[in-house]
mmCIF file of C-alpha atoms and ligand atoms in Angstrom:
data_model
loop_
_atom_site.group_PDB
_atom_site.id
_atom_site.type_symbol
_atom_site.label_atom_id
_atom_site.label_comp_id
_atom_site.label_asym_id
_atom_site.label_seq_id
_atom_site.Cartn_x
_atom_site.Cartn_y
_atom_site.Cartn_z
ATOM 1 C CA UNK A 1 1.653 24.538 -8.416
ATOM 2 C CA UNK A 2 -0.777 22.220 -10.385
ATOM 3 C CA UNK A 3 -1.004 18.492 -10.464
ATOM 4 C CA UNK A 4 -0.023 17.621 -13.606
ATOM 5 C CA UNK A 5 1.261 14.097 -13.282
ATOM 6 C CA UNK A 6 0.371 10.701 -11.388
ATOM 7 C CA UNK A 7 1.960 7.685 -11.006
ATOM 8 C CA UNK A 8 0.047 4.895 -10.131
ATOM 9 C CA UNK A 9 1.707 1.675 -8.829
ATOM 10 C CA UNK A 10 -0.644 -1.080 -10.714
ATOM 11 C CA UNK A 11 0.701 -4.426 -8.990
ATOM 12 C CA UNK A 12 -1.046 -7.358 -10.897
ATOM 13 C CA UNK A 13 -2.249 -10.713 -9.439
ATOM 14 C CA UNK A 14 -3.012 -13.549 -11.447
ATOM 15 C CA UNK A 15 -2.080 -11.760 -15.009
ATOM 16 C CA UNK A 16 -4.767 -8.467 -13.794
ATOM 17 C CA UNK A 17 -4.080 -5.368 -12.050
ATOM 18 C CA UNK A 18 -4.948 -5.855 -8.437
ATOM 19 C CA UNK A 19 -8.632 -4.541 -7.685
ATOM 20 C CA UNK A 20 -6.771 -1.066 -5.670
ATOM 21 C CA UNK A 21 -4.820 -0.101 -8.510
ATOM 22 C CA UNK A 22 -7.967 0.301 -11.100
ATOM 23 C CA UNK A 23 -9.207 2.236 -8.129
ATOM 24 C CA UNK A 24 -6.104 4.365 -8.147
ATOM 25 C CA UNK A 25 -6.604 4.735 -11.103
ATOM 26 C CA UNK A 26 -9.645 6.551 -11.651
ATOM 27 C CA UNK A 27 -8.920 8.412 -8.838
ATOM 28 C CA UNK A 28 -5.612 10.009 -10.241
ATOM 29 C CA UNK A 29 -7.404 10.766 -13.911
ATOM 30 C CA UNK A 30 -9.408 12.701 -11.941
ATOM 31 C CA UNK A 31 -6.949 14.858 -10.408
ATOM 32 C CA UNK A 32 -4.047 14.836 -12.863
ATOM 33 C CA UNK A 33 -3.883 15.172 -16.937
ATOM 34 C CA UNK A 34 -0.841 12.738 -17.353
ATOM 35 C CA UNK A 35 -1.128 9.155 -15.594
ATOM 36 C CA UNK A 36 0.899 6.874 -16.037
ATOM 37 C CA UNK A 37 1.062 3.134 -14.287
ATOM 38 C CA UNK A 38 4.208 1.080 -13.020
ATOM 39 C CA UNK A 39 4.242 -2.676 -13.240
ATOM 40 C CA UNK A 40 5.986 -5.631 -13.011
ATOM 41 C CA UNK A 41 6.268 -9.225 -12.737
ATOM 42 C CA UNK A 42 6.126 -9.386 -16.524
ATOM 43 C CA UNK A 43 2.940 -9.599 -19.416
ATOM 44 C CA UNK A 44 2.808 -5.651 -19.070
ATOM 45 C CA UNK A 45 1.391 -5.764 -22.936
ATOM 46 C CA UNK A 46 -1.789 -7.899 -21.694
ATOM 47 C CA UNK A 47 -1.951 -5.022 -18.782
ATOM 48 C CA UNK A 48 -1.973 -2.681 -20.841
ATOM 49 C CA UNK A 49 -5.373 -2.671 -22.303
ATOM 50 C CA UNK A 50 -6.987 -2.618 -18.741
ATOM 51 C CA UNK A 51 -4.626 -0.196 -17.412
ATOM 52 C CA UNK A 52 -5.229 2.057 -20.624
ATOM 53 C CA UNK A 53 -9.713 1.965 -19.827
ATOM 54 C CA UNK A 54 -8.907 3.161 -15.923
ATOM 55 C CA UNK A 55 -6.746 6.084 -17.072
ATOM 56 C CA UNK A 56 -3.671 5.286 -17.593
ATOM 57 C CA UNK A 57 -1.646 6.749 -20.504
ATOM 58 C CA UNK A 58 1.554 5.030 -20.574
ATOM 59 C CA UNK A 59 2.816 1.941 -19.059
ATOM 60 C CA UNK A 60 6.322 2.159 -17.189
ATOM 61 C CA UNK A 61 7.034 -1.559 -17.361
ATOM 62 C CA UNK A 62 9.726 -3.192 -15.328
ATOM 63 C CA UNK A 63 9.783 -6.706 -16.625
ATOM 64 C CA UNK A 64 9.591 -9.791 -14.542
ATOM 65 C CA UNK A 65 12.623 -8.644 -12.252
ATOM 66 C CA UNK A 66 13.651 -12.422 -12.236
ATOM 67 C CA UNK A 67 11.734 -13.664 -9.710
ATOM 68 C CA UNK A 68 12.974 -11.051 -6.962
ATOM 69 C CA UNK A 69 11.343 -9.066 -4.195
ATOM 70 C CA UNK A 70 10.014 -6.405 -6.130
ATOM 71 C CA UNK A 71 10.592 -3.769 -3.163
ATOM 72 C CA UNK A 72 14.433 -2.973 -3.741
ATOM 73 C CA UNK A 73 14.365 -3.537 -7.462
ATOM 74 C CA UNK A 74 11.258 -0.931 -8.702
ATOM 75 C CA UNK A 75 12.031 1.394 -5.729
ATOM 76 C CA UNK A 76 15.481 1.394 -7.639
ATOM 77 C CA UNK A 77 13.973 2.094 -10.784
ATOM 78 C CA UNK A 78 11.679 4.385 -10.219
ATOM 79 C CA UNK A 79 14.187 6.742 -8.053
ATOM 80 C CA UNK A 80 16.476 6.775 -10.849
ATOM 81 C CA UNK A 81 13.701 7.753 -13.586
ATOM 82 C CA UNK A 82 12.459 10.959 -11.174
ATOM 83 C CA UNK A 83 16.331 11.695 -10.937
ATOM 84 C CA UNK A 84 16.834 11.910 -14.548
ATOM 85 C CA UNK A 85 14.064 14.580 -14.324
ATOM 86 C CA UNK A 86 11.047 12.638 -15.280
ATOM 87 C CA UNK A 87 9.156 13.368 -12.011
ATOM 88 C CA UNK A 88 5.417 13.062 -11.419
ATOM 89 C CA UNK A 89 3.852 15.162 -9.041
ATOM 90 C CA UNK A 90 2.309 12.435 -6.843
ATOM 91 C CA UNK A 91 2.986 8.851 -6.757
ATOM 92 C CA UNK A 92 -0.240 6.723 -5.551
ATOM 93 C CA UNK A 93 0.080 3.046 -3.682
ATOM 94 C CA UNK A 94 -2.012 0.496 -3.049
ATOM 95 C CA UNK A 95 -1.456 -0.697 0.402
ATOM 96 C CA UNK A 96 -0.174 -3.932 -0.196
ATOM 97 C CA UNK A 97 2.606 -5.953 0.756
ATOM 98 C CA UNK A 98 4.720 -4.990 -1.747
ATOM 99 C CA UNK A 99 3.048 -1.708 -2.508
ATOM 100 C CA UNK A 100 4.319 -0.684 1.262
ATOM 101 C CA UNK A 101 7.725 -2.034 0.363
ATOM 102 C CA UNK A 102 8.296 0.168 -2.223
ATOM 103 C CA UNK A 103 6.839 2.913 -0.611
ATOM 104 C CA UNK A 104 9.442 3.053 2.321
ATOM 105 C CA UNK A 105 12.232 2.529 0.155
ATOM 106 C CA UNK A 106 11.403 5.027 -2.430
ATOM 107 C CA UNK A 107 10.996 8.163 0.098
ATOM 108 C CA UNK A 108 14.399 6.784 1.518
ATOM 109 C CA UNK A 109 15.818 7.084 -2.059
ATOM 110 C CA UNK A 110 13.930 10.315 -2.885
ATOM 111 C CA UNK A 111 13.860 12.087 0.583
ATOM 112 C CA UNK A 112 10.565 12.781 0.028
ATOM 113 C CA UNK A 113 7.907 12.402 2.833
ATOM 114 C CA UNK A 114 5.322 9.039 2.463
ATOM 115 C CA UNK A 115 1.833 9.431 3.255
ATOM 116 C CA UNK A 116 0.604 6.165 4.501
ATOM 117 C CA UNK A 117 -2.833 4.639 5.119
ATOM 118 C CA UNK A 118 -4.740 7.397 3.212
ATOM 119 C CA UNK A 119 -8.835 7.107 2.717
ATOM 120 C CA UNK A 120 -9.392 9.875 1.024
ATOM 121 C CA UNK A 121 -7.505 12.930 -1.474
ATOM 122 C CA UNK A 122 -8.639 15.909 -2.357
ATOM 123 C CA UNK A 123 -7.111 19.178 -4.500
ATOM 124 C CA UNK A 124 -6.722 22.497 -3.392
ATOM 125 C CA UNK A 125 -5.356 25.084 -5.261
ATOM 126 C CA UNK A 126 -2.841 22.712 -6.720
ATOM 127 C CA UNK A 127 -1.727 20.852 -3.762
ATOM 128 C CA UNK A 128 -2.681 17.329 -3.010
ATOM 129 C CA UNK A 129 -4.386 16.803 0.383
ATOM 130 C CA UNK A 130 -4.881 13.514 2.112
ATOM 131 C CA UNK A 131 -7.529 12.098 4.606
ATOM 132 C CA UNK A 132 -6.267 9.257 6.840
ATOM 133 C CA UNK A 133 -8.500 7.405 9.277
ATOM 134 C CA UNK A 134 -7.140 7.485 13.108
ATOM 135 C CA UNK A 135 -9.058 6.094 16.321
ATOM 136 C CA UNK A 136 -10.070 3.268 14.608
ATOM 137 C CA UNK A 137 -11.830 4.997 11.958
ATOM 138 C CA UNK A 138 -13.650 7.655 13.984
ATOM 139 C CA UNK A 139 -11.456 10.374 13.122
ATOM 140 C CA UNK A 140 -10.325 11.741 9.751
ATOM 141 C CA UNK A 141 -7.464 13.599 9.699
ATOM 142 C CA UNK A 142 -6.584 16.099 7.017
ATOM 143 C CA UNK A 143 -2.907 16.172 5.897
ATOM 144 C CA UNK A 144 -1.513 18.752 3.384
ATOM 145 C CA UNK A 145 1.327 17.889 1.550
ATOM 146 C CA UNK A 146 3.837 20.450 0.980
ATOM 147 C CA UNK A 147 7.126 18.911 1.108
ATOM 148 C CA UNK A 148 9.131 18.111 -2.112
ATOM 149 C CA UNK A 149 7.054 16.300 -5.041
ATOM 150 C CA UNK A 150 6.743 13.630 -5.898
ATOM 151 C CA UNK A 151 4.344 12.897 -2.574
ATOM 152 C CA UNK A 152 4.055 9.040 -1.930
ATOM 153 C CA UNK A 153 0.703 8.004 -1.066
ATOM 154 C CA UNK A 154 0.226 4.507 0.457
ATOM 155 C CA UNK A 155 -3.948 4.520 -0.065
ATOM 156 C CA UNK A 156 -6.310 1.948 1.541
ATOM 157 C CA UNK A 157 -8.222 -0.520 -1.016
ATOM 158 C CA UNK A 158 -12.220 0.778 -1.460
ATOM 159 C CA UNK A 159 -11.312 4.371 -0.797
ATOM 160 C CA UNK A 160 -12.275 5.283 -3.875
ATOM 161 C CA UNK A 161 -14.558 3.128 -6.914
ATOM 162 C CA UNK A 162 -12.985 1.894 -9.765
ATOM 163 C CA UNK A 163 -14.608 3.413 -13.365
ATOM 164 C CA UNK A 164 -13.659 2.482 -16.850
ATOM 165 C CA UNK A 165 -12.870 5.635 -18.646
ATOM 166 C CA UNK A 166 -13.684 3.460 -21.287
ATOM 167 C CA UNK A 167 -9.935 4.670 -23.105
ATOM 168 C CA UNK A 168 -8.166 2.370 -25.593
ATOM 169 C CA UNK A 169 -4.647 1.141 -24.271
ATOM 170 C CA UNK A 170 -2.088 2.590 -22.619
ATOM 171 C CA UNK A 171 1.401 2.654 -24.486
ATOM 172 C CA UNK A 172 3.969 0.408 -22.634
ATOM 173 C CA UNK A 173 7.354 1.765 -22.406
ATOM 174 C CA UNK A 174 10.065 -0.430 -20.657
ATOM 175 C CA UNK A 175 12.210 1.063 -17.807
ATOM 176 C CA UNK A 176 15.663 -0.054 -16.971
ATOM 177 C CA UNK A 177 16.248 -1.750 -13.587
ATOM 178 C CA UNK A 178 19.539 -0.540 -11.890
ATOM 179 C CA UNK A 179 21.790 -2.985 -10.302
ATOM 180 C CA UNK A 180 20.984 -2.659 -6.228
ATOM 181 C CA UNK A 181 23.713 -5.627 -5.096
ATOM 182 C CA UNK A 182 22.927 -7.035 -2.393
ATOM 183 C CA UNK A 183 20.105 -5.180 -1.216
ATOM 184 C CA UNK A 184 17.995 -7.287 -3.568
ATOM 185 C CA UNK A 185 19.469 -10.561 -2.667
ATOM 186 C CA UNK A 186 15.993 -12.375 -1.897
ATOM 187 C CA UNK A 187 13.794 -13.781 -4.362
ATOM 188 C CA UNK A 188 10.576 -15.388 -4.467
ATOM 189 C CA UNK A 189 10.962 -19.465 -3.794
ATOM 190 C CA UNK A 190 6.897 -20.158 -3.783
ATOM 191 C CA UNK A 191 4.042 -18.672 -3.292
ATOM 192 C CA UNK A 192 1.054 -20.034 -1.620
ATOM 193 C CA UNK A 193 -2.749 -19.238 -2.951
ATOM 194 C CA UNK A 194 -5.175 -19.861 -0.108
ATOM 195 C CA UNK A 195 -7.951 -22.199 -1.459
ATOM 196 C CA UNK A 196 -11.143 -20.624 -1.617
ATOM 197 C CA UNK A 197 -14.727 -21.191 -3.866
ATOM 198 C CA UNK A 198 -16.792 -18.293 -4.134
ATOM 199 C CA UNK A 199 -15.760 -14.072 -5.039
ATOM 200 C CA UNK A 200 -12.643 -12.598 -2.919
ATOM 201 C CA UNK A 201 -13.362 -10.674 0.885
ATOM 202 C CA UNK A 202 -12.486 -7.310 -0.308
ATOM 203 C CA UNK A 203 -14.935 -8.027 -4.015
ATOM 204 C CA UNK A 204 -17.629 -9.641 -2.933
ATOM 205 C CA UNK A 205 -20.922 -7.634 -2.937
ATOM 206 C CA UNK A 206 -22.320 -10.149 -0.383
ATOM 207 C CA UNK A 207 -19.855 -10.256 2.453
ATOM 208 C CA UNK A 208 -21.694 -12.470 5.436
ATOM 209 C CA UNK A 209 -19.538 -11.968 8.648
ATOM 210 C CA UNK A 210 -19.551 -14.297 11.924
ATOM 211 C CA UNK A 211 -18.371 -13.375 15.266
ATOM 212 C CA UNK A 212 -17.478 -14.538 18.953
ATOM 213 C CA UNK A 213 -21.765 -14.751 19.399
ATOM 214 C CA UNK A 214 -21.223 -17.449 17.136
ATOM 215 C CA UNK A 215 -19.540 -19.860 20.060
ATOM 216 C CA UNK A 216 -17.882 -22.291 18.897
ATOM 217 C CA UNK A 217 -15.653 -22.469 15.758
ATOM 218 C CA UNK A 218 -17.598 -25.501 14.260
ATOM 219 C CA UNK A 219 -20.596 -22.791 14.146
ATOM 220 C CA UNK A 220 -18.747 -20.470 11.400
ATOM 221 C CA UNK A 221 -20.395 -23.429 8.616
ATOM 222 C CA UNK A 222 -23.278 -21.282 9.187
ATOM 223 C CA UNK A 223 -21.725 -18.000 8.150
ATOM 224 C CA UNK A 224 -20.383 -20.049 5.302
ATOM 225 C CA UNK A 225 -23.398 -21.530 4.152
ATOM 226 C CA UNK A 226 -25.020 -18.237 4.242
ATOM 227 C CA UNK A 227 -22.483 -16.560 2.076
ATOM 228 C CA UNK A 228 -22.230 -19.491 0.110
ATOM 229 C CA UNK A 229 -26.115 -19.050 -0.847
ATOM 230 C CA UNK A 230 -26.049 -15.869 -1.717
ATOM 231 C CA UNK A 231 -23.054 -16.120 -3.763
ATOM 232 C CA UNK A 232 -20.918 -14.197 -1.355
ATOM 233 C CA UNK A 233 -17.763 -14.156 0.417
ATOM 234 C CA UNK A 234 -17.350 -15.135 4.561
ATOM 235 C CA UNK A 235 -15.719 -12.579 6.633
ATOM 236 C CA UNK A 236 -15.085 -12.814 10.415
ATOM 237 C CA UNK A 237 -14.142 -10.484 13.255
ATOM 238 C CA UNK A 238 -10.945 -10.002 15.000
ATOM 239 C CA UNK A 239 -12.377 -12.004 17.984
ATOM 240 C CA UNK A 240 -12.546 -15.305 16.001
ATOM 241 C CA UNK A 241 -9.506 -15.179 14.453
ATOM 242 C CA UNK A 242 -7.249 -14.522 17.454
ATOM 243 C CA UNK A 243 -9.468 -17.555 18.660
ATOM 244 C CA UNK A 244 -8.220 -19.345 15.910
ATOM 245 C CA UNK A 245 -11.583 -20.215 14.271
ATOM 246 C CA UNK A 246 -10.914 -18.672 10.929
ATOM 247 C CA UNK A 247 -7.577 -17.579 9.147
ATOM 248 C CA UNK A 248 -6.482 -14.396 9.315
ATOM 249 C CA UNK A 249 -7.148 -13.733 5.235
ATOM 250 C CA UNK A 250 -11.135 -13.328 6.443
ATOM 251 C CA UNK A 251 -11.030 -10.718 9.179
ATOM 252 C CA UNK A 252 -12.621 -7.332 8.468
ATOM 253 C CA UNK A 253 -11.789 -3.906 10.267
ATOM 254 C CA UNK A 254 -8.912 -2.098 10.866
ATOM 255 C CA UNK A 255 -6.040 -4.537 10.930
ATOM 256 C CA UNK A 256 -7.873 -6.991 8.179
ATOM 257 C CA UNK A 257 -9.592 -6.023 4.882
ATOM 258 C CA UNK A 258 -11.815 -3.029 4.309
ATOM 259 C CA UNK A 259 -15.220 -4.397 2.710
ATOM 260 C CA UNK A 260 -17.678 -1.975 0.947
ATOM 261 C CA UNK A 261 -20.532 -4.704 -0.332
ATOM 262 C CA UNK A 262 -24.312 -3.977 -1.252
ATOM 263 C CA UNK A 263 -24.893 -5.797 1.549
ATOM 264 C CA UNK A 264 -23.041 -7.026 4.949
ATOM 265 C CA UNK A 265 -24.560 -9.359 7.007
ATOM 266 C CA UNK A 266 -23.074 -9.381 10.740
ATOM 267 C CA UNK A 267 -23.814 -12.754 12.767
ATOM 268 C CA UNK A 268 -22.738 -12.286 16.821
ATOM 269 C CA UNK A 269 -20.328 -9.477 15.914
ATOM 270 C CA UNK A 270 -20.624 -6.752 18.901
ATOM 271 C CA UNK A 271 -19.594 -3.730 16.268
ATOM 272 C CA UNK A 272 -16.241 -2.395 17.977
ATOM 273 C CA UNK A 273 -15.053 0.677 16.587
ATOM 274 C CA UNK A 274 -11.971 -1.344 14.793
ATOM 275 C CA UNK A 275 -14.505 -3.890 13.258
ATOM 276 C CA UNK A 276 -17.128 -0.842 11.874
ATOM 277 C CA UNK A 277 -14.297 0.956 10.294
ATOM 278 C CA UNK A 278 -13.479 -1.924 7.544
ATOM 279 C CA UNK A 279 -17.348 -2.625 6.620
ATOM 280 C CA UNK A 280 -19.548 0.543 7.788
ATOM 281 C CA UNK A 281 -19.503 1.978 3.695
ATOM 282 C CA UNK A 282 -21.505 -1.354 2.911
ATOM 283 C CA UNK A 283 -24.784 -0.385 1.295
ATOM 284 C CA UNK A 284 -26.687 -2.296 3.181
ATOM 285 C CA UNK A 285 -25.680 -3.523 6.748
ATOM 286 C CA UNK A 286 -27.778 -6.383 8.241
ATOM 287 C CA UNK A 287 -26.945 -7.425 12.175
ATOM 288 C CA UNK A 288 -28.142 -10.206 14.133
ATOM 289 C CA UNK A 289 -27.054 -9.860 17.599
ATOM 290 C CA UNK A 290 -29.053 -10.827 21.069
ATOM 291 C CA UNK A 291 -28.107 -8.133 22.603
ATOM 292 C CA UNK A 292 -30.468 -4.811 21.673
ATOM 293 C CA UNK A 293 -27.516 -2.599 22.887
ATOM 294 C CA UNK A 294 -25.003 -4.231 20.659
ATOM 295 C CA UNK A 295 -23.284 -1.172 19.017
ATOM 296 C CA UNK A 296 -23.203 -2.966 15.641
ATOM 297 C CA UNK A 297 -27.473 -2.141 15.747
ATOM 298 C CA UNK A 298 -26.076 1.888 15.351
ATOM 299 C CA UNK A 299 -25.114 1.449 11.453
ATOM 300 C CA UNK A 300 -27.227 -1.459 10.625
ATOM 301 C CA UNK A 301 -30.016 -0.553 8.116
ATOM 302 C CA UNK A 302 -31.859 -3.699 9.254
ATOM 303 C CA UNK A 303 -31.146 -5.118 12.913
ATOM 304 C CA UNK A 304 -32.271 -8.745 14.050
ATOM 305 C CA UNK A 305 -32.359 -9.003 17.744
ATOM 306 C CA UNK A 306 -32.052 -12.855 18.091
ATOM 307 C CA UNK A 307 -29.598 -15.756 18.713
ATOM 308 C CA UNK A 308 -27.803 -16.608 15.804
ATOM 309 C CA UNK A 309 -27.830 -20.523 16.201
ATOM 310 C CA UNK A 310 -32.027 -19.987 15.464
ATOM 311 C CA UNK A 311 -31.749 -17.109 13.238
ATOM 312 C CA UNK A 312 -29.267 -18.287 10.744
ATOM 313 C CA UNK A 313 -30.506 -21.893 10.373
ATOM 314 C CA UNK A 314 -34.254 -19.865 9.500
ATOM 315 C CA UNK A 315 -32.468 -17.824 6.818
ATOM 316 C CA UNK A 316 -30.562 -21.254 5.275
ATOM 317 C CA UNK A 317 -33.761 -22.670 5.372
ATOM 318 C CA UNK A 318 -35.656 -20.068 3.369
ATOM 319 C CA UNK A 319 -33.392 -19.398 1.055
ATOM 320 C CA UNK A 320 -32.856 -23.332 0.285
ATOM 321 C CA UNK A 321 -36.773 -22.906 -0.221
ATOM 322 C CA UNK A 322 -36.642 -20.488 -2.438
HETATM 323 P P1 FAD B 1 -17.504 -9.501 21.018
HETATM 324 O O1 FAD B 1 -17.116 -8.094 21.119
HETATM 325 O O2 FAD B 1 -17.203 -10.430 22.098
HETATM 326 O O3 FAD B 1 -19.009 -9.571 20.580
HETATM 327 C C1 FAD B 1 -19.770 -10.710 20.475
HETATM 328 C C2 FAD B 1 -21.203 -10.270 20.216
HETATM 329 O O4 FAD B 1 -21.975 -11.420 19.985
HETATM 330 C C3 FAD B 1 -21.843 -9.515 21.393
HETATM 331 O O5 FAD B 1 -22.382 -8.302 20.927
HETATM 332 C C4 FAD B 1 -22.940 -10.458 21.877
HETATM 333 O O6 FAD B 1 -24.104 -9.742 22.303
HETATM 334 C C5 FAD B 1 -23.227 -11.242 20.636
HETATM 335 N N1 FAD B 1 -23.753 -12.581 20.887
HETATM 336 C C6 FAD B 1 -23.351 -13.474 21.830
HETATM 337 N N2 FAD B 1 -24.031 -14.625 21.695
HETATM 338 C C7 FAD B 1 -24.901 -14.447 20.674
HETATM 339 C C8 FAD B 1 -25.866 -15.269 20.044
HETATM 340 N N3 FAD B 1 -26.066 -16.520 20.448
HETATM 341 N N4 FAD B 1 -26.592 -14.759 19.024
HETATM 342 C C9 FAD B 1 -26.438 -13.486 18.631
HETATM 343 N N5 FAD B 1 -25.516 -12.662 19.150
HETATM 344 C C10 FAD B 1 -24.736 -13.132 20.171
HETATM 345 N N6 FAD B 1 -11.739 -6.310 15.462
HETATM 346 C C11 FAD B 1 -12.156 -6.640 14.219
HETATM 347 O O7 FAD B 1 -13.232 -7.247 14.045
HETATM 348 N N7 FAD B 1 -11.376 -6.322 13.132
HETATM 349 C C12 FAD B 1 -10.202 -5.666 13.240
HETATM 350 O O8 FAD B 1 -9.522 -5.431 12.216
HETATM 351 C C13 FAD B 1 -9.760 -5.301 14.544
HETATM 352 N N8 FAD B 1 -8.591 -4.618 14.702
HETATM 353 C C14 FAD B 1 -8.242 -4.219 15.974
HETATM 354 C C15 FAD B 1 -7.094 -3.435 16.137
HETATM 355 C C16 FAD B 1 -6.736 -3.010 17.398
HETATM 356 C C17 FAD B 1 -5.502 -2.157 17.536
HETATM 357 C C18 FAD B 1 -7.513 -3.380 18.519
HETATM 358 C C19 FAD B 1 -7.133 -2.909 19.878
HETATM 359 C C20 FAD B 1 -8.631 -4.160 18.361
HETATM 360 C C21 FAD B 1 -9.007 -4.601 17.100
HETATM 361 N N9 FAD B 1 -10.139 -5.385 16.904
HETATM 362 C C22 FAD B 1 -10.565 -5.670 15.635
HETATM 363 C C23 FAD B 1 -10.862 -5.995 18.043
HETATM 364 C C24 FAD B 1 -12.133 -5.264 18.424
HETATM 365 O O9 FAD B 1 -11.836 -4.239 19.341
HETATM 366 C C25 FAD B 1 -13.131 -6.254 19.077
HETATM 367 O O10 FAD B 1 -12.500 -6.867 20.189
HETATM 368 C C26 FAD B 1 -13.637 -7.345 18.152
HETATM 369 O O11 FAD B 1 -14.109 -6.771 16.957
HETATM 370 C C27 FAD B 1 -14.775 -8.087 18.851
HETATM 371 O O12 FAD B 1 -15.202 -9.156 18.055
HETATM 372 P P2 FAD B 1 -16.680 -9.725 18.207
HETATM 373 O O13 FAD B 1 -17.652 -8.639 17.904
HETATM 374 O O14 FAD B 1 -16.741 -10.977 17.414
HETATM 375 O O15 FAD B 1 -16.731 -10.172 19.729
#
């Protein structure tokens, strides 16, 4: 049976689709000749045009939901669309907050299977497979979905790039949201932005990372001033944010953000399994560690073997210089 039809669930942030769902995207107007994309949280119109250059067709637009959870609301919606026998082959994710929310609740719904933390797809004689990373990342595993359509896949942000198809936009068409009672009873009282200067983790194509060689928490300025120079983004390991040195919103690796810069510097970062798996596609990997055995040295294109507190001050220097 072919693929003929993708959703794609393009949550926005800030009035734009999130950075996964362009990626998403591309990915499913590669695979599928229909694609259409699901939003809300309102201004679907002023989506449209970007949605409509990644791939996507039509719009299925749910309004603003009135300030509730999205989870219960467009798992709702979207259940009782495939029900009245408008049902897409595949429905793709972005694994998100929200994006997992919906996920769940829509194979409950459906009783269909949900794929979750998917790196890679790939076609075979019409059915969709999907790569997941296990063992922190040293594995792939190959799963072939067979089950009732539509398959939910929950797919991890940078698995695939985002391309303009360079298409005009998509038409928006709006869905109706059922009534779910009480299951939808929360809403949305605030919503804290984290102040930062400087691109996002997961967008930066400079991503300078400090580690537990750094110390001392007061030491991470270096990292920053690094990044800050090169007009990047700081990122941190696991270590240092257990530690309590650095929020949580900066770790890289498995259980933070996946990072796929030009270039990734790594400053006293030891290169655990769990770390490599969120930055090893960088382009470029750069480590400074004072250990020659470090197993961050194994995918660095460029290793320093130094102590950071000499090494990082040199590079601030030169590049102040400069
Ligand atoms: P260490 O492993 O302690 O390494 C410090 C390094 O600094 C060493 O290599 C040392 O040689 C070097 N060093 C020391 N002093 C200096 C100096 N002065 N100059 C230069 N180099 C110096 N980790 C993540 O990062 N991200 C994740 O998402 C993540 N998820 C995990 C999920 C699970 C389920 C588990 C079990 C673990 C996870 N971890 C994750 C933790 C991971 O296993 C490592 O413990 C962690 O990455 C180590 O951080 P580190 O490299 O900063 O510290």
């Amino acid at each position: 049976m072919a693929i003929d039809t993708i959703w794609v669930l393009a949550e926005q942030q800030d009035g734009a689709p999130v950075p996964t769902a362009l990626e998403l995207l591309t990915q499913a107007r590669a695979m599928a000749g229909t694609v259409k994309a699901v939003t809300w949280g309102g201004g679907a119109e002023g989506l449209a045009g970007t949605l409509g250059e990644y791939g996507a067709q039509v719009v299925y637009d749910l309004g603003d939901l009135g300030g509730k959870l999205p989870g219960p609301l467009v798992a709702a919606a979207l259940a009782e669309r495939v029900r009245s026998g408008d049902q897409p082959d595949a429905i793709f994710v972005p694994t998100t907050y929200d994006g997992r929310d919906i996920a769940g609740r829509l194979s409950a719904r459906l009783d269909v299977p949900v794929l979750t933390n998917v790196v890679g797809l790939v076609e075979e004689n019409g059915e969709l497979h999907s790569e997941h990373a296990v063992f922190g990342g040293t594995q792939i595993v190959t799963a072939r979905f067979t089950g009732a359509r539509p398959g939910i896949f929950v797919i991890r942000a940078k698995s695939f790039p985002a391309e303009s198809a360079g298409g005009g936009p998509a038409s928006v068409e709006t869905l109706t949201v059922p009534e779910v009672g009480a299951v939808s009873a929360a809403s949305v009282q605030q919503r804290h932005v984290e102040e930062r200067s400087g691109p996002k983790l997961d967008e930066a194509d400079v991503v300078v990372s400090g580690g537990r060689g750094l110390g001392a928490a007061e030491h991470y300025a270096l990292v920053e001033e690094l990044a800050r120079l090169l007009h990047g983004a700081a990122g941190a390991s696991r270590a240092i944010v257990d530690a309590g040195w650095v929020p949580y919103s900066h770790q890289v690796g498995q259980t933070g953000k996946t990072v796929k810069p030009t270039l990734y510097i790594a400053c006293g970062i030891s290169g655990a399994t769990q770390h490599l798996v969120g930055m090893k596609g960088a382009k470029h990997i750069i480590a400074i560690n004072k250990d020659p055995e470090a197993p961050i040295f194994s995918v660095a294109d460029l290793g320093i073997v130094g102590d950071v507190h000499k090494v990082l001050p040199k590079l601030i220097e030169a590049l102040k210089a400069r």
